[in-house]
Amino acid sequence: MMQFEDRRDAGRRLAARLRTRYDGDVVVVGLHGGGVAVAYEIACDIGAPLEVVVVRTLRVPHQPVHAFGALSEDGTTVIDNREVTRARLTRHEMAQVQRDARHEIDRSSVFLRQIQPRVPLGGRTVVVVADGSATAAAMRAACRDARARGARWVVVALPVAPRSVVAEVSGDADDTICLAPTSSYAAAARSYRRFDQVSDADVAELLRRAAGRSSNPAHFAQTPPPWDEMVRIPAGDAMLNGHLAVPEHPIGIVLFAHGSGSSRHSARNRFVAEVLNRAGVGTLLLDLLTPDEEGDRARVFDIALLSRRLVAATSWLAGLGPISELPIGYFGASTGAAAALRAAADLRTQVAAVVSRGGRPDLTGSRLAEVVAPTLLIVGGADSAVLALNREALQAMSCDVELTVVPGATHLFAEPGALERVAELARDWFVERLSMTMPARPDDSNGEHRTRF
């Protein structure tokens, strides 16, 4: 089996193959995510423009390992009718999945197109690149998207991919190159020694570099090491317990304010934190009350106290050397969301983004209107009382604020797929907002750049 060190190595090997076959008016198009990391190396090697295509795979509800199609940024849709029949999908189910995919595509494309306007494809040779994890439907949608935009010749370039995917994609491409066909997706993933997740922030930085206008050319150079440890944080006369996790090359840190009766050990918040960590976001799971205070119901609902302690924890982070300048976000659940919003209204925190899960924004009081950080309110569709409170908050807030309802979910988001949806929404919100305020970092003394790909 051919082995690649990472996507960078894969891109360079693909470039060597493409260099002998294509020259002239070529545009390299990477599938959103890992495909752009591979495509960047090809574009730099052959001196071609780099473009991104945002595609989402349409997955069968409650059977996410199965895909019934894909949707592209321009609306190109590929449907696998055999999978639709097998899964007995209704039109309503398919339409709902497509609406959710459209929302995710719009969120990513709005962010990325601010950085990289569309590259014209009319009359040009277009090389569509993925890292081997994309479904056949996603690759086919990307090829058809290129055709619709006027591509003269469409080439699919893959470092590695299942043979079945290569065969399916070949029908939509004029030429297909795969360095290492495999038997399965699992085998394809094993072809990489490093296969880290590529966030929207990473894609944005690669697009900037390719265009020669990186706002942060050393984005991956001088970065803090991974942290994963228990911490003690002074907050007035109290010492708060927390769990700090910072991945390699973070784009920011999110502080978690838990709801009443919960703590840093909350399985729900730990799940969301792990999703954020995989996307390059550090997390601080924080107990805003001491063990002696947790049984005092008055303190549990003392939003002013909780918010002061959140502000203190934010100040504490600002003194942690290599991560001190990273942008900060708040994730609040239930009453913790009220504390997060009140702390965000404090000018000392300079928070870049807030996410509220099943939050009680009404407990923030008059300070709610003072929040300026972009805020996402996530509420379960079956949590009617809290949904009404969040709709009122939506009207009361003047910042960039959105309300997203997770259909059928109750207050704890315990329904199948509900918490996963919360984590995806929070991840996308934080990645986009935190990366927009990511500070520049100086080069290492030896001038070398490290990447996470």
Tab-separated table of C-alpha atoms in Angstrom:
chain	number	residue	atom	x	y	z
A	1	MET	CA	0.000	0.000	0.000
A	2	MET	CA	1.333	3.450	-0.929
A	3	GLN	CA	1.900	5.605	2.149
A	4	PHE	CA	1.659	9.382	2.387
A	5	GLU	CA	3.062	11.375	5.275
A	6	ASP	CA	0.151	13.813	5.101
A	7	ARG	CA	-1.951	15.755	2.594
A	8	ARG	CA	1.019	17.931	1.753
A	9	ASP	CA	3.035	14.912	0.668
A	10	ALA	CA	0.030	13.549	-1.244
A	11	GLY	CA	-0.396	16.834	-3.111
A	12	ARG	CA	3.245	16.975	-4.139
A	13	ARG	CA	3.170	13.426	-5.483
A	14	LEU	CA	0.009	14.171	-7.434
A	15	ALA	CA	1.572	17.348	-8.794
A	16	ALA	CA	4.503	15.339	-10.160
A	17	ARG	CA	2.067	13.171	-12.115
A	18	LEU	CA	-0.035	16.097	-13.349
A	19	ARG	CA	3.001	18.153	-14.367
A	20	THR	CA	3.768	15.693	-17.158
A	21	ARG	CA	0.201	15.572	-18.460
A	22	TYR	CA	-1.292	19.052	-18.204
A	23	ASP	CA	-0.050	22.566	-18.682
A	24	GLY	CA	-1.477	25.812	-19.995
A	25	ASP	CA	-4.741	27.270	-18.731
A	26	VAL	CA	-5.368	25.068	-15.669
A	27	VAL	CA	-7.363	25.763	-12.494
A	28	VAL	CA	-6.976	23.448	-9.486
A	29	VAL	CA	-10.241	23.003	-7.546
A	30	GLY	CA	-10.127	21.415	-4.105
A	31	LEU	CA	-13.138	19.912	-2.387
A	32	HIS	CA	-13.914	21.919	0.738
A	33	GLY	CA	-11.842	20.597	3.648
A	34	GLY	CA	-9.008	18.137	3.075
A	35	GLY	CA	-9.278	18.407	-0.688
A	36	VAL	CA	-8.067	22.020	-0.550
A	37	ALA	CA	-5.000	20.985	1.475
A	38	VAL	CA	-4.002	18.557	-1.300
A	39	ALA	CA	-5.006	20.960	-4.086
A	40	TYR	CA	-2.918	23.780	-2.596
A	41	GLU	CA	0.296	21.812	-3.107
A	42	ILE	CA	-0.652	21.002	-6.709
A	43	ALA	CA	-1.565	24.604	-7.498
A	44	CYS	CA	1.715	25.901	-6.082
A	45	ASP	CA	3.756	23.258	-7.913
A	46	ILE	CA	2.257	23.803	-11.379
A	47	GLY	CA	1.652	27.535	-10.972
A	48	ALA	CA	-2.135	27.378	-11.329
A	49	PRO	CA	-4.902	29.285	-9.522
A	50	LEU	CA	-6.481	27.539	-6.522
A	51	GLU	CA	-10.260	27.375	-6.210
A	52	VAL	CA	-12.522	25.733	-3.628
A	53	VAL	CA	-15.822	23.988	-4.238
A	54	VAL	CA	-18.124	23.581	-1.242
A	55	VAL	CA	-19.952	20.246	-1.458
A	56	ARG	CA	-21.984	18.410	1.165
A	57	THR	CA	-22.759	14.722	1.122
A	58	LEU	CA	-26.445	13.891	1.651
A	59	ARG	CA	-26.571	11.177	4.280
A	60	VAL	CA	-29.419	8.853	5.154
A	61	PRO	CA	-31.159	10.010	8.369
A	62	HIS	CA	-30.160	7.803	11.336
A	63	GLN	CA	-27.798	5.864	9.023
A	64	PRO	CA	-24.977	8.371	8.471
A	65	VAL	CA	-22.593	5.765	7.054
A	66	HIS	CA	-24.880	5.625	4.003
A	67	ALA	CA	-25.079	8.477	1.494
A	68	PHE	CA	-27.873	8.971	-1.014
A	69	GLY	CA	-26.283	11.887	-2.884
A	70	ALA	CA	-24.489	15.205	-2.700
A	71	LEU	CA	-25.185	18.913	-3.154
A	72	SER	CA	-22.766	21.557	-4.418
A	73	GLU	CA	-22.436	25.263	-3.730
A	74	ASP	CA	-24.095	26.129	-7.055
A	75	GLY	CA	-27.011	23.785	-6.420
A	76	THR	CA	-25.765	20.858	-8.505
A	77	THR	CA	-27.382	17.752	-7.049
A	78	VAL	CA	-26.400	14.097	-7.447
A	79	ILE	CA	-28.875	11.475	-6.206
A	80	ASP	CA	-28.170	7.749	-5.875
A	81	ASN	CA	-31.591	6.270	-6.591
A	82	ARG	CA	-30.453	2.791	-5.540
A	83	GLU	CA	-29.652	4.081	-2.045
A	84	VAL	CA	-32.924	6.015	-1.915
A	85	THR	CA	-34.785	2.787	-2.654
A	86	ARG	CA	-32.720	0.737	-0.203
A	87	ALA	CA	-33.246	3.194	2.641
A	88	ARG	CA	-36.913	3.738	1.694
A	89	LEU	CA	-36.459	7.465	1.927
A	90	THR	CA	-39.500	9.677	1.571
A	91	ARG	CA	-39.494	12.936	-0.355
A	92	HIS	CA	-39.951	14.789	2.917
A	93	GLU	CA	-36.879	13.122	4.454
A	94	MET	CA	-34.769	13.843	1.399
A	95	ALA	CA	-35.911	17.463	1.286
A	96	GLN	CA	-35.042	17.973	4.959
A	97	VAL	CA	-31.528	16.583	4.502
A	98	GLN	CA	-31.039	18.811	1.458
A	99	ARG	CA	-32.232	21.883	3.380
A	100	ASP	CA	-29.765	21.152	6.190
A	101	ALA	CA	-26.957	20.636	3.667
A	102	ARG	CA	-27.867	23.882	1.921
A	103	HIS	CA	-27.640	25.738	5.235
A	104	GLU	CA	-24.174	24.296	5.947
A	105	ILE	CA	-22.981	25.077	2.425
A	106	ASP	CA	-24.203	28.654	2.653
A	107	ARG	CA	-22.470	29.170	5.984
A	108	SER	CA	-19.108	27.945	4.665
A	109	SER	CA	-19.348	29.593	1.255
A	110	VAL	CA	-20.279	33.021	2.639
A	111	PHE	CA	-17.187	32.889	4.849
A	112	LEU	CA	-14.815	31.536	2.198
A	113	ARG	CA	-16.014	33.766	-0.646
A	114	GLN	CA	-15.111	36.809	1.409
A	115	ILE	CA	-11.547	35.536	1.188
A	116	GLN	CA	-11.522	33.948	-2.271
A	117	PRO	CA	-13.901	35.296	-4.926
A	118	ARG	CA	-14.822	32.740	-7.549
A	119	VAL	CA	-12.136	31.845	-10.080
A	120	PRO	CA	-13.517	31.801	-13.670
A	121	LEU	CA	-13.550	28.258	-15.102
A	122	GLY	CA	-14.920	28.971	-18.596
A	123	GLY	CA	-12.850	27.335	-21.346
A	124	ARG	CA	-10.196	26.066	-18.928
A	125	THR	CA	-8.881	22.685	-17.815
A	126	VAL	CA	-10.159	22.080	-14.301
A	127	VAL	CA	-8.428	19.621	-11.980
A	128	VAL	CA	-10.857	18.518	-9.231
A	129	VAL	CA	-8.952	17.285	-6.168
A	130	ALA	CA	-10.001	15.377	-3.038
A	131	ASP	CA	-7.977	13.662	-0.324
A	132	GLY	CA	-9.634	10.243	-0.610
A	133	SER	CA	-12.312	10.638	2.052
A	134	ALA	CA	-14.945	12.205	-0.229
A	135	THR	CA	-17.875	10.116	-1.412
A	136	ALA	CA	-18.372	9.348	-5.092
A	137	ALA	CA	-21.489	11.524	-5.056
A	138	ALA	CA	-19.524	14.494	-3.697
A	139	MET	CA	-16.836	14.091	-6.360
A	140	ARG	CA	-19.428	13.777	-9.098
A	141	ALA	CA	-21.229	16.901	-7.868
A	142	ALA	CA	-17.926	18.804	-7.950
A	143	CYS	CA	-17.268	17.654	-11.532
A	144	ARG	CA	-20.741	18.643	-12.678
A	145	ASP	CA	-20.365	21.957	-10.875
A	146	ALA	CA	-17.192	22.622	-12.911
A	147	ARG	CA	-18.993	21.707	-16.143
A	148	ALA	CA	-21.850	24.043	-15.309
A	149	ARG	CA	-19.324	26.832	-14.825
A	150	GLY	CA	-17.947	26.287	-18.333
A	151	ALA	CA	-14.933	24.011	-17.809
A	152	ARG	CA	-13.501	22.765	-21.119
A	153	TRP	CA	-11.875	19.623	-19.681
A	154	VAL	CA	-12.444	18.085	-16.229
A	155	VAL	CA	-9.754	15.992	-14.554
A	156	VAL	CA	-10.231	14.182	-11.235
A	157	ALA	CA	-6.993	13.849	-9.238
A	158	LEU	CA	-6.903	11.649	-6.134
A	159	PRO	CA	-3.912	10.538	-4.061
A	160	VAL	CA	-5.918	7.577	-2.808
A	161	ALA	CA	-9.542	6.417	-2.998
A	162	PRO	CA	-11.649	3.256	-3.004
A	163	ARG	CA	-11.740	1.624	-6.447
A	164	SER	CA	-15.536	1.850	-6.458
A	165	VAL	CA	-15.319	5.643	-6.072
A	166	VAL	CA	-12.767	5.946	-8.885
A	167	ALA	CA	-15.028	3.905	-11.166
A	168	GLU	CA	-18.130	5.968	-10.393
A	169	VAL	CA	-16.373	9.317	-10.752
A	170	SER	CA	-14.824	8.384	-14.088
A	171	GLY	CA	-18.212	8.729	-15.733
A	172	ASP	CA	-18.296	12.457	-14.921
A	173	ALA	CA	-14.660	13.271	-15.738
A	174	ASP	CA	-12.630	13.420	-18.946
A	175	ASP	CA	-9.623	11.965	-17.163
A	176	THR	CA	-9.156	10.333	-13.760
A	177	ILE	CA	-5.884	9.949	-11.872
A	178	CYS	CA	-5.613	7.958	-8.652
A	179	LEU	CA	-2.140	7.141	-7.342
A	180	ALA	CA	-3.278	4.412	-4.943
A	181	PRO	CA	-6.679	2.746	-5.478
A	182	THR	CA	-7.796	0.853	-2.372
A	183	SER	CA	-10.496	-1.576	-1.361
A	184	SER	CA	-12.320	0.723	1.094
A	185	TYR	CA	-12.474	4.119	2.773
A	186	ALA	CA	-10.790	2.654	5.846
A	187	ALA	CA	-7.858	1.501	3.723
A	188	ALA	CA	-7.688	4.927	2.106
A	189	ALA	CA	-7.466	6.640	5.510
A	190	ARG	CA	-4.707	4.239	6.562
A	191	SER	CA	-2.680	5.423	3.571
A	192	TYR	CA	-1.913	8.617	5.504
A	193	ARG	CA	0.366	8.689	8.530
A	194	ARG	CA	-1.262	12.006	9.503
A	195	PHE	CA	-4.860	12.727	8.587
A	196	ASP	CA	-5.910	15.639	10.803
A	197	GLN	CA	-9.175	17.470	10.261
A	198	VAL	CA	-8.938	20.571	8.056
A	199	SER	CA	-11.097	23.418	9.343
A	200	ASP	CA	-12.643	26.352	7.515
A	201	ALA	CA	-9.900	28.496	9.031
A	202	ASP	CA	-7.240	26.250	7.468
A	203	VAL	CA	-8.982	26.388	4.085
A	204	ALA	CA	-9.201	30.175	4.301
A	205	GLU	CA	-5.481	30.490	5.075
A	206	LEU	CA	-4.517	28.242	2.159
A	207	LEU	CA	-6.671	30.289	-0.204
A	208	ARG	CA	-4.971	33.462	1.031
A	209	ARG	CA	-1.520	31.950	0.568
A	210	ALA	CA	-2.290	30.690	-2.908
A	211	ALA	CA	-3.456	34.167	-3.910
A	212	GLY	CA	-0.294	35.717	-2.444
A	213	ARG	CA	-2.214	37.832	0.041
A	214	SER	CA	-2.048	35.902	3.286
A	215	SER	CA	-2.989	38.097	6.210
A	216	ASN	CA	-1.056	35.708	8.411
A	217	PRO	CA	1.775	34.025	6.485
A	218	ALA	CA	3.088	32.352	9.639
A	219	HIS	CA	-0.321	31.055	10.720
A	220	PHE	CA	1.160	27.629	11.453
A	221	ALA	CA	4.654	28.690	12.463
A	222	GLN	CA	4.917	29.666	16.129
A	223	THR	CA	2.037	27.840	17.718
A	224	PRO	CA	1.535	26.512	21.235
A	225	PRO	CA	1.931	22.806	21.990
A	226	PRO	CA	-1.113	20.637	22.676
A	227	TRP	CA	-2.421	21.023	26.220
A	228	ASP	CA	-4.716	18.605	28.008
A	229	GLU	CA	-4.737	19.136	31.731
A	230	MET	CA	-6.768	19.987	34.797
A	231	VAL	CA	-6.354	23.594	35.940
A	232	ARG	CA	-7.196	25.751	38.965
A	233	ILE	CA	-8.368	29.287	38.277
A	234	PRO	CA	-8.564	32.089	40.868
A	235	ALA	CA	-11.829	34.046	40.781
A	236	GLY	CA	-12.140	36.480	43.660
A	237	ASP	CA	-12.174	34.461	46.869
A	238	ALA	CA	-12.854	31.172	45.034
A	239	MET	CA	-10.665	28.664	43.192
A	240	LEU	CA	-12.436	27.156	40.191
A	241	ASN	CA	-11.699	23.753	38.692
A	242	GLY	CA	-11.379	23.415	34.953
A	243	HIS	CA	-10.198	21.180	32.128
A	244	LEU	CA	-8.094	22.918	29.479
A	245	ALA	CA	-7.602	21.204	26.119
A	246	VAL	CA	-5.699	22.995	23.352
A	247	PRO	CA	-4.987	21.146	20.075
A	248	GLU	CA	-2.064	21.809	17.765
A	249	HIS	CA	-2.269	25.112	15.903
A	250	PRO	CA	-5.462	26.415	17.578
A	251	ILE	CA	-7.542	29.194	16.054
A	252	GLY	CA	-9.085	30.178	19.391
A	253	ILE	CA	-10.377	28.946	22.743
A	254	VAL	CA	-13.977	28.431	23.854
A	255	LEU	CA	-14.942	28.638	27.535
A	256	PHE	CA	-17.876	26.443	28.583
A	257	ALA	CA	-20.409	27.755	31.095
A	258	HIS	CA	-22.480	24.801	32.282
A	259	GLY	CA	-26.121	24.815	33.265
A	260	SER	CA	-27.589	24.303	36.713
A	261	GLY	CA	-26.683	20.969	38.250
A	262	SER	CA	-23.923	20.359	35.699
A	263	SER	CA	-20.141	20.637	35.741
A	264	ARG	CA	-17.018	20.255	33.642
A	265	HIS	CA	-17.745	16.515	33.687
A	266	SER	CA	-20.970	16.995	31.689
A	267	ALA	CA	-21.030	14.304	28.997
A	268	ARG	CA	-22.950	16.597	26.643
A	269	ASN	CA	-20.513	19.479	26.892
A	270	ARG	CA	-17.503	17.163	26.748
A	271	PHE	CA	-18.865	15.777	23.489
A	272	VAL	CA	-19.210	19.276	22.010
A	273	ALA	CA	-15.730	20.168	23.279
A	274	GLU	CA	-14.197	17.150	21.554
A	275	VAL	CA	-15.806	18.173	18.267
A	276	LEU	CA	-14.369	21.667	18.667
A	277	ASN	CA	-10.923	20.271	19.502
A	278	ARG	CA	-10.911	18.213	16.304
A	279	ALA	CA	-11.712	21.399	14.381
A	280	GLY	CA	-8.691	23.207	15.835
A	281	VAL	CA	-10.475	25.040	18.666
A	282	GLY	CA	-9.180	24.901	22.231
A	283	THR	CA	-11.674	24.444	25.069
A	284	LEU	CA	-11.854	25.255	28.766
A	285	LEU	CA	-14.548	23.247	30.559
A	286	LEU	CA	-15.081	25.246	33.725
A	287	ASP	CA	-16.889	24.801	37.036
A	288	LEU	CA	-18.213	28.268	37.872
A	289	LEU	CA	-19.096	27.090	41.398
A	290	THR	CA	-16.901	25.367	43.961
A	291	PRO	CA	-17.899	21.922	45.298
A	292	ASP	CA	-19.196	23.565	48.489
A	293	GLU	CA	-21.368	25.980	46.513
A	294	GLU	CA	-22.967	23.525	44.091
A	295	GLY	CA	-25.763	22.595	46.504
A	296	ASP	CA	-26.753	26.224	47.097
A	297	ARG	CA	-29.655	26.896	44.719
A	298	ALA	CA	-29.328	30.638	45.206
A	299	ARG	CA	-25.794	30.543	43.824
A	300	VAL	CA	-26.779	28.221	40.990
A	301	PHE	CA	-29.100	30.948	39.694
A	302	ASP	CA	-26.868	33.897	40.636
A	303	ILE	CA	-26.132	34.927	37.048
A	304	ALA	CA	-24.167	38.013	38.125
A	305	LEU	CA	-21.818	35.852	40.205
A	306	LEU	CA	-21.408	33.245	37.462
A	307	SER	CA	-20.665	35.870	34.833
A	308	ARG	CA	-18.055	37.588	37.069
A	309	ARG	CA	-16.277	34.276	37.443
A	310	LEU	CA	-16.403	33.684	33.710
A	311	VAL	CA	-14.808	37.104	33.193
A	312	ALA	CA	-12.121	36.151	35.738
A	313	ALA	CA	-11.396	32.912	33.862
A	314	THR	CA	-11.136	34.871	30.625
A	315	SER	CA	-8.571	37.183	32.229
A	316	TRP	CA	-6.683	34.140	33.524
A	317	LEU	CA	-6.411	32.764	29.992
A	318	ALA	CA	-4.973	36.085	28.858
A	319	GLY	CA	-1.963	35.394	31.083
A	320	LEU	CA	-1.156	31.954	29.692
A	321	GLY	CA	1.834	32.878	27.535
A	322	PRO	CA	1.604	31.199	24.106
A	323	ILE	CA	-2.196	31.085	24.015
A	324	SER	CA	-2.766	34.499	25.562
A	325	GLU	CA	-3.595	36.230	22.284
A	326	LEU	CA	-5.966	33.631	20.877
A	327	PRO	CA	-9.540	34.870	20.294
A	328	ILE	CA	-12.088	33.764	22.891
A	329	GLY	CA	-15.550	32.267	22.498
A	330	TYR	CA	-18.222	31.312	25.048
A	331	PHE	CA	-20.437	28.212	24.942
A	332	GLY	CA	-23.248	28.340	27.478
A	333	ALA	CA	-25.913	25.773	28.313
A	334	SER	CA	-29.201	26.508	30.098
A	335	THR	CA	-28.478	28.986	32.938
A	336	GLY	CA	-24.823	28.948	31.914
A	337	ALA	CA	-25.859	30.585	28.665
A	338	ALA	CA	-27.208	33.552	30.621
A	339	ALA	CA	-23.870	33.857	32.406
A	340	ALA	CA	-22.019	33.624	29.088
A	341	LEU	CA	-24.141	36.353	27.508
A	342	ARG	CA	-23.768	38.628	30.528
A	343	ALA	CA	-19.972	38.089	30.523
A	344	ALA	CA	-19.893	38.758	26.782
A	345	ALA	CA	-21.497	42.142	27.457
A	346	ASP	CA	-18.531	43.005	29.697
A	347	LEU	CA	-16.118	45.071	27.589
A	348	ARG	CA	-13.115	43.520	29.369
A	349	THR	CA	-13.721	40.132	27.760
A	350	GLN	CA	-13.687	41.149	24.071
A	351	VAL	CA	-15.399	37.873	23.155
A	352	ALA	CA	-15.357	36.947	19.463
A	353	ALA	CA	-18.388	34.605	19.431
A	354	VAL	CA	-21.067	33.081	21.680
A	355	VAL	CA	-23.134	29.901	21.319
A	356	SER	CA	-26.113	29.186	23.576
A	357	ARG	CA	-27.478	25.617	23.826
A	358	GLY	CA	-30.981	25.474	25.267
A	359	GLY	CA	-30.122	28.725	26.985
A	360	ARG	CA	-32.044	31.045	29.276
A	361	PRO	CA	-31.194	34.463	27.771
A	362	ASP	CA	-34.047	35.993	29.764
A	363	LEU	CA	-31.928	35.602	32.914
A	364	THR	CA	-29.339	37.955	31.415
A	365	GLY	CA	-31.665	40.882	32.083
A	366	SER	CA	-30.983	44.297	30.596
A	367	ARG	CA	-27.394	43.335	29.734
A	368	LEU	CA	-28.691	41.204	26.858
A	369	ALA	CA	-29.023	44.243	24.604
A	370	GLU	CA	-25.361	45.130	25.297
A	371	VAL	CA	-23.943	41.938	23.777
A	372	VAL	CA	-21.957	42.767	20.636
A	373	ALA	CA	-20.327	39.376	19.946
A	374	PRO	CA	-21.887	37.271	17.144
A	375	THR	CA	-24.323	34.940	18.918
A	376	LEU	CA	-25.927	31.656	17.888
A	377	LEU	CA	-28.984	30.528	19.857
A	378	ILE	CA	-29.626	26.767	19.528
A	379	VAL	CA	-32.932	25.423	20.875
A	380	GLY	CA	-34.750	22.104	20.597
A	381	GLY	CA	-37.966	22.209	18.615
A	382	ALA	CA	-39.803	20.335	21.383
A	383	ASP	CA	-38.493	22.656	24.104
A	384	SER	CA	-41.411	25.051	23.655
A	385	ALA	CA	-40.981	27.246	26.738
A	386	VAL	CA	-37.259	27.850	26.146
A	387	LEU	CA	-37.874	28.326	22.426
A	388	ALA	CA	-40.304	31.157	23.193
A	389	LEU	CA	-37.727	32.814	25.473
A	390	ASN	CA	-35.063	32.595	22.786
A	391	ARG	CA	-37.370	34.087	20.171
A	392	GLU	CA	-37.878	37.048	22.484
A	393	ALA	CA	-34.109	37.304	22.950
A	394	LEU	CA	-33.624	37.280	19.176
A	395	GLN	CA	-35.734	40.422	18.958
A	396	ALA	CA	-34.014	42.089	21.913
A	397	MET	CA	-30.435	41.630	20.656
A	398	SER	CA	-28.885	44.040	18.170
A	399	CYS	CA	-25.672	42.133	17.393
A	400	ASP	CA	-25.146	39.503	14.691
A	401	VAL	CA	-27.523	36.897	16.126
A	402	GLU	CA	-29.175	33.768	14.733
A	403	LEU	CA	-31.679	31.301	16.155
A	404	THR	CA	-31.431	27.690	14.983
A	405	VAL	CA	-34.059	25.140	15.978
A	406	VAL	CA	-33.134	21.445	16.092
A	407	PRO	CA	-36.358	19.662	15.049
A	408	GLY	CA	-37.822	17.256	17.607
A	409	ALA	CA	-35.134	17.902	20.230
A	410	THR	CA	-36.012	18.435	23.882
A	411	HIS	CA	-34.127	20.558	26.417
A	412	LEU	CA	-31.224	18.111	26.900
A	413	PHE	CA	-30.940	17.197	23.190
A	414	ALA	CA	-31.007	13.513	24.133
A	415	GLU	CA	-32.749	12.426	20.908
A	416	PRO	CA	-30.712	10.480	18.290
A	417	GLY	CA	-28.554	12.877	16.291
A	418	ALA	CA	-29.666	15.982	18.223
A	419	LEU	CA	-26.468	16.569	20.188
A	420	GLU	CA	-24.388	15.827	17.083
A	421	ARG	CA	-26.298	18.587	15.309
A	422	VAL	CA	-25.608	20.991	18.192
A	423	ALA	CA	-21.897	20.185	18.002
A	424	GLU	CA	-21.800	20.749	14.233
A	425	LEU	CA	-23.585	24.087	14.528
A	426	ALA	CA	-21.302	25.246	17.344
A	427	ARG	CA	-18.195	24.099	15.481
A	428	ASP	CA	-19.091	25.972	12.308
A	429	TRP	CA	-20.077	29.121	14.203
A	430	PHE	CA	-16.866	29.239	16.228
A	431	VAL	CA	-14.514	28.250	13.408
A	432	GLU	CA	-15.827	31.011	11.166
A	433	ARG	CA	-15.910	33.761	13.797
A	434	LEU	CA	-12.717	32.890	15.674
A	435	SER	CA	-10.648	32.536	12.506
A	436	MET	CA	-11.709	36.013	11.390
A	437	THR	CA	-10.035	37.479	14.502
A	438	MET	CA	-7.014	35.147	14.614
A	439	PRO	CA	-3.958	37.305	15.433
A	440	ALA	CA	-0.858	37.246	13.266
A	441	ARG	CA	2.048	35.259	14.657
A	442	PRO	CA	5.715	36.067	14.012
A	443	ASP	CA	7.895	33.638	12.073
A	444	ASP	CA	10.133	31.181	13.872
A	445	SER	CA	13.742	32.345	13.974
A	446	ASN	CA	14.750	29.758	11.373
A	447	GLY	CA	11.994	30.906	9.008
A	448	GLU	CA	10.402	27.468	8.785
A	449	HIS	CA	6.642	27.027	8.618
A	450	ARG	CA	4.825	24.071	10.061
A	451	THR	CA	1.455	22.974	8.831
A	452	ARG	CA	-1.131	20.697	10.375
A	453	PHE	CA	-2.048	18.916	7.163
